[in-house]
Short mmCIF file of C-alpha atoms in Angstrom, two decimals:
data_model
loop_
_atom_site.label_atom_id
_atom_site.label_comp_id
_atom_site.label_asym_id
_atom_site.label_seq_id
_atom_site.Cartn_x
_atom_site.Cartn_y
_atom_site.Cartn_z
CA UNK N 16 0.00 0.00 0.00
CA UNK N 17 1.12 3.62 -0.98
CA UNK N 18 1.64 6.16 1.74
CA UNK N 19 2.84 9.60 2.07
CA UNK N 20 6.21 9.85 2.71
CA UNK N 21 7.47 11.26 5.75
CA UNK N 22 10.84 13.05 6.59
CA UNK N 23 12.88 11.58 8.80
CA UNK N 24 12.69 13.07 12.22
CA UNK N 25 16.85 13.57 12.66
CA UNK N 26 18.55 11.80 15.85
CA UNK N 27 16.97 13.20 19.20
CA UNK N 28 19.20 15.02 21.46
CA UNK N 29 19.67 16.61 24.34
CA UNK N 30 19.19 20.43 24.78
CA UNK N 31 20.31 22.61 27.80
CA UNK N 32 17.74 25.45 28.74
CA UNK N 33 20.64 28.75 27.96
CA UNK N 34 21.74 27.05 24.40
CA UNK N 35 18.94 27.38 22.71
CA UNK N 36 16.34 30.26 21.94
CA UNK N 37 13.35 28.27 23.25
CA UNK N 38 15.10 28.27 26.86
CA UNK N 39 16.42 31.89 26.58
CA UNK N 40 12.66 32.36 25.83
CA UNK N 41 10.43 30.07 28.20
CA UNK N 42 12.96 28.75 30.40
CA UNK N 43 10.44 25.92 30.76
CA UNK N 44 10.07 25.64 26.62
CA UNK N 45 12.60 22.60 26.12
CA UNK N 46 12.19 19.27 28.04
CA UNK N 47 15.46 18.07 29.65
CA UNK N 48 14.60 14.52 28.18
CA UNK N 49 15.19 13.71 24.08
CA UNK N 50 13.20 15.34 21.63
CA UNK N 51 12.44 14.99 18.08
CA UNK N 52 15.35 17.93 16.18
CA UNK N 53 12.26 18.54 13.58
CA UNK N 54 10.26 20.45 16.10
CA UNK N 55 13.16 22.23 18.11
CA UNK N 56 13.64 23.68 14.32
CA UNK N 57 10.31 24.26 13.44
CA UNK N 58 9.52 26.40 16.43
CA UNK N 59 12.78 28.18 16.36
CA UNK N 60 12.03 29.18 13.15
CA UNK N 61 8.64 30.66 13.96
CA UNK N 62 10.32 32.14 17.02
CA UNK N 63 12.67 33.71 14.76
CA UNK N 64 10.80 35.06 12.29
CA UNK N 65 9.24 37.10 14.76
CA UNK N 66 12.54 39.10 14.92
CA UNK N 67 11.52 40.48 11.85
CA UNK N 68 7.86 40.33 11.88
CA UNK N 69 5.99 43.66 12.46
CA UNK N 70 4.93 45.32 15.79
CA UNK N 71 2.55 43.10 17.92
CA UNK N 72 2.80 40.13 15.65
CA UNK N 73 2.00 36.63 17.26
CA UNK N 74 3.43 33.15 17.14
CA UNK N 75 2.24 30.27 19.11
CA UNK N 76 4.00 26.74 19.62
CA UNK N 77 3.35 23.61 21.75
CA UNK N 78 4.78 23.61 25.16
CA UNK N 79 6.91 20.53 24.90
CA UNK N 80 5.53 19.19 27.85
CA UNK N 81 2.53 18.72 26.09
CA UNK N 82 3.79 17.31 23.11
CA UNK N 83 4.65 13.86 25.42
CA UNK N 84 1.17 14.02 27.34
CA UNK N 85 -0.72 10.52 27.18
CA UNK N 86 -4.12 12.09 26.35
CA UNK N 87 -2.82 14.37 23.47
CA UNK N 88 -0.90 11.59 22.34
CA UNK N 89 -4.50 9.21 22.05
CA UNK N 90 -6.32 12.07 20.37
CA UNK N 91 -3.94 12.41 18.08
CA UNK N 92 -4.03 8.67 16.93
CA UNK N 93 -7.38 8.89 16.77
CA UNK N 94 -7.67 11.30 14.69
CA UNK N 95 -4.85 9.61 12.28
CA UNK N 96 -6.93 6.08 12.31
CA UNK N 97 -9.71 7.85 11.43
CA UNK N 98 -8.11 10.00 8.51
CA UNK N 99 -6.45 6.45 7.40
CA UNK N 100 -9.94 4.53 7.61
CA UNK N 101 -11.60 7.70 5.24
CA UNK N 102 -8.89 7.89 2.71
CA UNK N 103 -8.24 3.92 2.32
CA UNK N 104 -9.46 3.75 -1.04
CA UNK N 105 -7.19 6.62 -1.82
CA UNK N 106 -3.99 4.27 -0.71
CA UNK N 107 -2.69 6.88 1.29
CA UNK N 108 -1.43 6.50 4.90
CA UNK N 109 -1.21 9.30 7.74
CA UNK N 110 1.89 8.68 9.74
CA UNK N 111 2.37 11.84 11.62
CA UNK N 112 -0.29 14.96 11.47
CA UNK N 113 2.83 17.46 11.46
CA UNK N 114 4.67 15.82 8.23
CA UNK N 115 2.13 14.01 5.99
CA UNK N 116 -0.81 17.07 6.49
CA UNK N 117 1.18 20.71 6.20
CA UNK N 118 1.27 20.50 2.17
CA UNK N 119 -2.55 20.00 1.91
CA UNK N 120 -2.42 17.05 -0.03
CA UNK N 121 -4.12 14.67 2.59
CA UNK N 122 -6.35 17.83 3.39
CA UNK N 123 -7.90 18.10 0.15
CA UNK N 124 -8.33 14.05 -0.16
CA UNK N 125 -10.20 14.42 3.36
CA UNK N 126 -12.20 17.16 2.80
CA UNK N 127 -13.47 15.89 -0.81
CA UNK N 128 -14.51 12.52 0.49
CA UNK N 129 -16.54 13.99 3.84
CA UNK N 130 -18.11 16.90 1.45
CA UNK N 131 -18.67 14.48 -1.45
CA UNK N 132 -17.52 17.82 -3.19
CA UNK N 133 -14.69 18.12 -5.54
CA UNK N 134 -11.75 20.76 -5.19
CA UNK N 135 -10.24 22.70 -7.76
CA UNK N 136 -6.72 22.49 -7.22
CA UNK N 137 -3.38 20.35 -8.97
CA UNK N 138 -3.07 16.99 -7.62
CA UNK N 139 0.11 17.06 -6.59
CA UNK N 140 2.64 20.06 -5.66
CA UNK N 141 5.87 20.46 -4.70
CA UNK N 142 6.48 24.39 -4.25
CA UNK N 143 6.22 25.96 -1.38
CA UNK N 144 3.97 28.42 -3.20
CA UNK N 145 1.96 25.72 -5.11
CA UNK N 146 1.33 24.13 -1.52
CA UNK N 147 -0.19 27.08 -0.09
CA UNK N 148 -2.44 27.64 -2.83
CA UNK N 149 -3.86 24.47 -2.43
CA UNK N 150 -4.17 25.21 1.36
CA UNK N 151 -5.99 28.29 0.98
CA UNK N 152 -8.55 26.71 -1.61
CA UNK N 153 -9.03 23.78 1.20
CA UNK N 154 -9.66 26.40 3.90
CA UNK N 155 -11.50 28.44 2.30
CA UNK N 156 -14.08 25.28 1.35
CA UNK N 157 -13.67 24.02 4.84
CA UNK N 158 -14.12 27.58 6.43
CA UNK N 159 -16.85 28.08 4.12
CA UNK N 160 -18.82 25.19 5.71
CA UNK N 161 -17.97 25.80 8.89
CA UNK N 162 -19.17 29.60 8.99
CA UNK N 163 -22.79 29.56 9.13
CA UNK N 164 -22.01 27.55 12.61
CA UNK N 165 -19.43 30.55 14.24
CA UNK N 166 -16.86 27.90 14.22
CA UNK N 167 -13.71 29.68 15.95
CA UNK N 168 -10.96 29.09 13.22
CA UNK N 169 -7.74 28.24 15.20
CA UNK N 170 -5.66 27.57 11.75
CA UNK N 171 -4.56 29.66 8.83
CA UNK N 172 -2.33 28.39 5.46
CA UNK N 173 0.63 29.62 7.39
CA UNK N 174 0.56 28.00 10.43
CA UNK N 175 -0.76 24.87 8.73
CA UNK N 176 2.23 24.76 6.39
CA UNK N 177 4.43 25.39 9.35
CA UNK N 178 3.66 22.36 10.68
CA UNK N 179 1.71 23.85 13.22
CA UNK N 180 0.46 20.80 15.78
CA UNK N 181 -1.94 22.97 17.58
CA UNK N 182 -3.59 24.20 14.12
CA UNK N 183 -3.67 20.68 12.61
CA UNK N 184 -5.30 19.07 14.92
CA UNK N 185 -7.97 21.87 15.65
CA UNK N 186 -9.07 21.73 11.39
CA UNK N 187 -9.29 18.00 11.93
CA UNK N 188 -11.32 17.89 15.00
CA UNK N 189 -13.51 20.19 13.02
CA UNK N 190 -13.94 18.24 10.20
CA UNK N 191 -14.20 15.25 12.63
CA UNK N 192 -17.58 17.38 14.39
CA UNK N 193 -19.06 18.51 11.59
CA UNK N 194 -19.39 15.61 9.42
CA UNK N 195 -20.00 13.27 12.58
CA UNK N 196 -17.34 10.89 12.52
CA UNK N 197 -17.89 7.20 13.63
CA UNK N 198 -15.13 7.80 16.35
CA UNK N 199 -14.46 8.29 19.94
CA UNK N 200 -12.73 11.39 20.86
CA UNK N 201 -10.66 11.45 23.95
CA UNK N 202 -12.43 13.80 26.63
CA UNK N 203 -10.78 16.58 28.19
CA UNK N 204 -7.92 16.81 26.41
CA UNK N 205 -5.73 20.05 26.90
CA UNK N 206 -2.18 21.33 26.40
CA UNK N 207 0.32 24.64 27.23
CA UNK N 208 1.14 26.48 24.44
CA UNK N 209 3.21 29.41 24.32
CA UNK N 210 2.48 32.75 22.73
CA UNK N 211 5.29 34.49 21.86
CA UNK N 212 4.47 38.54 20.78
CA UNK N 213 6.54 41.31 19.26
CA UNK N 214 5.98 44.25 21.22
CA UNK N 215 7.92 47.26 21.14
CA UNK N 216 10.70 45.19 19.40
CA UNK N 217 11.14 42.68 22.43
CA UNK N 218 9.64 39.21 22.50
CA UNK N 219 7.28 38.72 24.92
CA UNK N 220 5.87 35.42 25.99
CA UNK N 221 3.04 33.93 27.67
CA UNK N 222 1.59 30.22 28.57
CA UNK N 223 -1.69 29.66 27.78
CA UNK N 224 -3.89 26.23 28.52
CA UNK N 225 -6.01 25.27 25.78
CA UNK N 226 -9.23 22.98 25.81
CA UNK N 227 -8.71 20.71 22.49
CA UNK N 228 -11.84 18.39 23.35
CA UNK N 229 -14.51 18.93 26.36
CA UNK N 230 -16.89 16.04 26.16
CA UNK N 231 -17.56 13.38 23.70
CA UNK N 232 -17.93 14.07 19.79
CA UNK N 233 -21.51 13.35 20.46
CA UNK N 234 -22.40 15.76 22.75
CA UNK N 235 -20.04 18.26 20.94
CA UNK N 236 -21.82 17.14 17.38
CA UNK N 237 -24.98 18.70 19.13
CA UNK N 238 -23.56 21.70 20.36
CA UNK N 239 -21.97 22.77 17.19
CA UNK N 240 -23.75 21.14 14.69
CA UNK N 241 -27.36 20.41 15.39
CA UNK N 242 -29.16 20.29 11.99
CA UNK N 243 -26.69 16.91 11.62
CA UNK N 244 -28.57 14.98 14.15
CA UNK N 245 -31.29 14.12 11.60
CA UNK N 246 -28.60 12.23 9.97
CA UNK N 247 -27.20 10.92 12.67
CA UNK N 248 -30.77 9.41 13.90
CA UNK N 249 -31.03 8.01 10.14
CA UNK N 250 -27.70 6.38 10.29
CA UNK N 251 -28.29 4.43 13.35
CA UNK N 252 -31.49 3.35 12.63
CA UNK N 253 -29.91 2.22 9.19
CA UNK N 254 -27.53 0.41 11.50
CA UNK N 255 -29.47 -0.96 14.07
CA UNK N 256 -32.24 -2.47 11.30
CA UNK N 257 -29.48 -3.79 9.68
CA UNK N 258 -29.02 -6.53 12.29
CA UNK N 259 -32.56 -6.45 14.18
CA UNK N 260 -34.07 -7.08 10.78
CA UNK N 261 -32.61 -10.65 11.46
CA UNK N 262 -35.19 -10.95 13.41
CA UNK N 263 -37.93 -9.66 12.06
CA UNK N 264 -37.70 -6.62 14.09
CA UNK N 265 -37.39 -2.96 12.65
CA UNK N 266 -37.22 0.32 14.32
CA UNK N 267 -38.87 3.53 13.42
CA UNK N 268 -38.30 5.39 16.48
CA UNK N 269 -35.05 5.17 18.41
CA UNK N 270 -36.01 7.15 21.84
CA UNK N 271 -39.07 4.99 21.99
CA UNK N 272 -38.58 1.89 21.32
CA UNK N 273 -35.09 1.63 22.77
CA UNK N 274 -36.86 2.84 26.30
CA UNK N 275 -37.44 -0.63 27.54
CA UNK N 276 -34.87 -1.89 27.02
CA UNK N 277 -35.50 -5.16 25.10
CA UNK N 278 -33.97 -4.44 21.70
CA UNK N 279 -31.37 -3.21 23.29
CA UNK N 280 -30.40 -6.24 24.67
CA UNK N 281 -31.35 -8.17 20.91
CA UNK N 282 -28.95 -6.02 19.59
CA UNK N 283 -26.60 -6.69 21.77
CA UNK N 284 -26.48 -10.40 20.94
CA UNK N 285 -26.74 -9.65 17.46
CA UNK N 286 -23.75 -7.84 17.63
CA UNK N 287 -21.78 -10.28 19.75
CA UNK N 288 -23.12 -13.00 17.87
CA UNK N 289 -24.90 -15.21 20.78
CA UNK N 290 -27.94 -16.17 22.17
CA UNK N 291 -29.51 -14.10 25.12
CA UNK N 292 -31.52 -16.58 27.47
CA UNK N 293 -34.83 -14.89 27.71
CA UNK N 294 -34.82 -15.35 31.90
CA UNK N 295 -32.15 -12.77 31.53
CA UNK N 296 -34.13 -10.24 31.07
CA UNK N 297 -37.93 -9.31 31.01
CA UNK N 298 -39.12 -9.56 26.49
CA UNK N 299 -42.76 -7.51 28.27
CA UNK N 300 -41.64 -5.08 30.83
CA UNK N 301 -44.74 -3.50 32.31
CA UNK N 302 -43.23 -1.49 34.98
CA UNK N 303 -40.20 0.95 35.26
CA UNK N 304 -38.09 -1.19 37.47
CA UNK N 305 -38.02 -4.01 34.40
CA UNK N 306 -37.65 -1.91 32.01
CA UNK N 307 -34.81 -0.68 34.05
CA UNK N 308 -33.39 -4.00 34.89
CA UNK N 309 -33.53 -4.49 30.85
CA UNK N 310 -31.69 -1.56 29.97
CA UNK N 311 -28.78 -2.25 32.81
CA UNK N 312 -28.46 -5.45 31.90
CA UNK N 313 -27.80 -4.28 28.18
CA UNK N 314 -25.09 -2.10 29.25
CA UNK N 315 -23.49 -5.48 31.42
CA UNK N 316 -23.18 -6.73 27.78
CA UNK N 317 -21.58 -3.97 26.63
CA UNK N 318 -19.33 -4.05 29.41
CA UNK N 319 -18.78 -7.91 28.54
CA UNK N 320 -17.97 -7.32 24.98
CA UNK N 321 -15.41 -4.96 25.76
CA UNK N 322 -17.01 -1.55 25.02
CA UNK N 323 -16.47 1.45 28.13
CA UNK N 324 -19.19 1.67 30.46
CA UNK N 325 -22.08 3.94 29.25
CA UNK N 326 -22.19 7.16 30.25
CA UNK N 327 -25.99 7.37 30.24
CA UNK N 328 -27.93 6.02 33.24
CA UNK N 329 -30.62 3.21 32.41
CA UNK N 330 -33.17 5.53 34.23
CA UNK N 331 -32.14 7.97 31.09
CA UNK N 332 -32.87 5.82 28.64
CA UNK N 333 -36.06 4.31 30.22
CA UNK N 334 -37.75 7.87 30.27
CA UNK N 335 -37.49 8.54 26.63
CA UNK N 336 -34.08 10.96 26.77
CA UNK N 337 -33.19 11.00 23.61
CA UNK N 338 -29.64 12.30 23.97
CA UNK N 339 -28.98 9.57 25.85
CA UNK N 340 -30.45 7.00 24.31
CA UNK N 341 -28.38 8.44 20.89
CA UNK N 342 -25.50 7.89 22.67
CA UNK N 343 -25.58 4.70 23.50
CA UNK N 344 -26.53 3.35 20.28
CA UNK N 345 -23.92 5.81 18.94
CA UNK N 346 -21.64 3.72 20.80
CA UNK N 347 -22.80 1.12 19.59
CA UNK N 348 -22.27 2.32 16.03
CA UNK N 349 -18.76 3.79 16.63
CA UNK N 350 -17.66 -0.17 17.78
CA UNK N 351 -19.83 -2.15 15.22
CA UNK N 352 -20.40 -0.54 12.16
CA UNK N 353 -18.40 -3.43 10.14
CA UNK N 354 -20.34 -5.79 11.94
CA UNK N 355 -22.26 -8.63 9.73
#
């Protein structure tokens, strides 16, 4: 299989905080551990620049301390399975967000197969001004979607092609929200970055905590992106009739007919492929406690199949909440979509 190639990432070294002009700058800036050359450079660069930039111009890098966090780290490969699993038929591969994204190339792929829209720009381009052409004909398509919705744009075609961490991953949780990815987004997930500002010819700098992801990409799908959950509600009851249709069941109505519980726990050995002895559960619920019982014992098979705990409470489900009800069988969706 083809992939993008990547530039190799030079031989980590160590870095004392006086030698270089992150640590004359931060003091903090450079980890005393090994770090990858290719980003030293690339923010030293920006740094520079800055030298020369006008009065109260603005760069902004990753703290490096963030760069090695566990939780930036997962959202980061979750994004890169996901753009890997979207562009497979395209036989490109996503190594690192930083070195295969910053000429726009895996951009424009991206953004033409969630838009079902095709982009007007050369295929392939190896000038640093041909590159940012085609970035600024991607952003402007993916800015132009995102406008209508006050989407705060964190990225430009500079500090994309820069190889700006922060900025990539900001466009691609954007894309990932707005077109309602089948993925699970790490929750919570900050970092430090410094801003570093020209004012009155000295460089001034500042750390500032950022909040890359707050809840789940479902909850943040409905914040930013509500007329989508009409097609989110028609893509899992395209899934979930998919396999209930097995047994002669269908579903019309997803907060309804999820509320007590029984499909629920069908689907659930649909899914797994097994048989669910019907003294596990009540197939007539009359009263709230059953359909209770029903619901939590669903969620035990979840749990048994390897999926995270729901986050929604039976009792949720049970009286017709629809959010929560989506996001279990979003869930659902997310792990099983492949399923036969």
């Amino acid at each position: 299989m083809a992939a993008i190639p990547t530039k190799p990432s030079g031989q980590p070294g160590k870095m004392k905080k006086d030698e270089s002009l992150l640590g004359k700058l931060g003091g903090t800036l450079v980890r005393k551990k090994k770090i990858k050359e290719g980003n030293v450079c690339q923010d030293i660069f920006l740094l520079s620049s800055l030298l020369f930039a006008e009065e109260n111009a603005e760069r902004t890098i990753l703290d490096p301390t963030s760069r090695e966090d566990l939780n930036f780290k997962d959202l980061q490969k979750v994004l890169i399975d996901w753009i890997n699993s979207e562009l497979e038929e395209d036989r490109i591969i996503v190594k690192d967000l930083e070195e295969d994204l910053y000429d726009g190339q895996v951009l424009q792929k991206l953004f033409e197969k969630l838009s079902g829209h095709k982009l007007n720009v050369a295929e392939v381009t190896q000038s640093e001004i041909g590159q940012k052409q085609k970035l600024q004909t991607v952003l402007e398509a993916v800015n132009g979607v995102l406008r209508p919705l006050d989407w705060n744009t964190e990225w430009s075609v500079d500090s994309i092609h820069s190889k700006n961490l922060v900025s990539i991953v900001y466009l691609l949780l954007a894309l990932a929200i707005y077109y309602a990815a089948p993925i699970r987004l790490p929750e919570r997930v900050s970092i430090r970055v410094i801003v570093v500002k020209k004012k009155e010819g000295i460089l001034q700098t500042a750390h500032v905590t950022k909040q890359l992801t707050k809840r789940d990409a479902f909850d943040t799908l409905l914040d930013h992106a509500p007329d989508k959950l009409n097609v989110v509600k028609m893509s899992l009851i395209t899934f979930v009739n998919k396999h209930l249709n097995k047994l002669n069941l269908e579903v019309t109505e997803l907060e309804s007919q999820f509320a007590d519980g029984v499909y629920l726990v069908l689907l659930m050995g649909l899914l797994e492929n097994y048989f669910v002895p019907l003294y596990n559960f009540y197939l007539t619920p009359e009263s709230f406690e059953q359909k209770v019982h029903n619901v939590a014992f669903a969620f035990e098979l979840m749990q048994d199949g390897g999926l995270q705990k729901p986050k929604a409470r039976p009792e949720d489900v049970v009286n017709l909440n629809l959010k929560s009800t989506l996001r279990v069988l979003y869930n659902l969706f997310t792990n099983y979509k492949n399923s036969e």
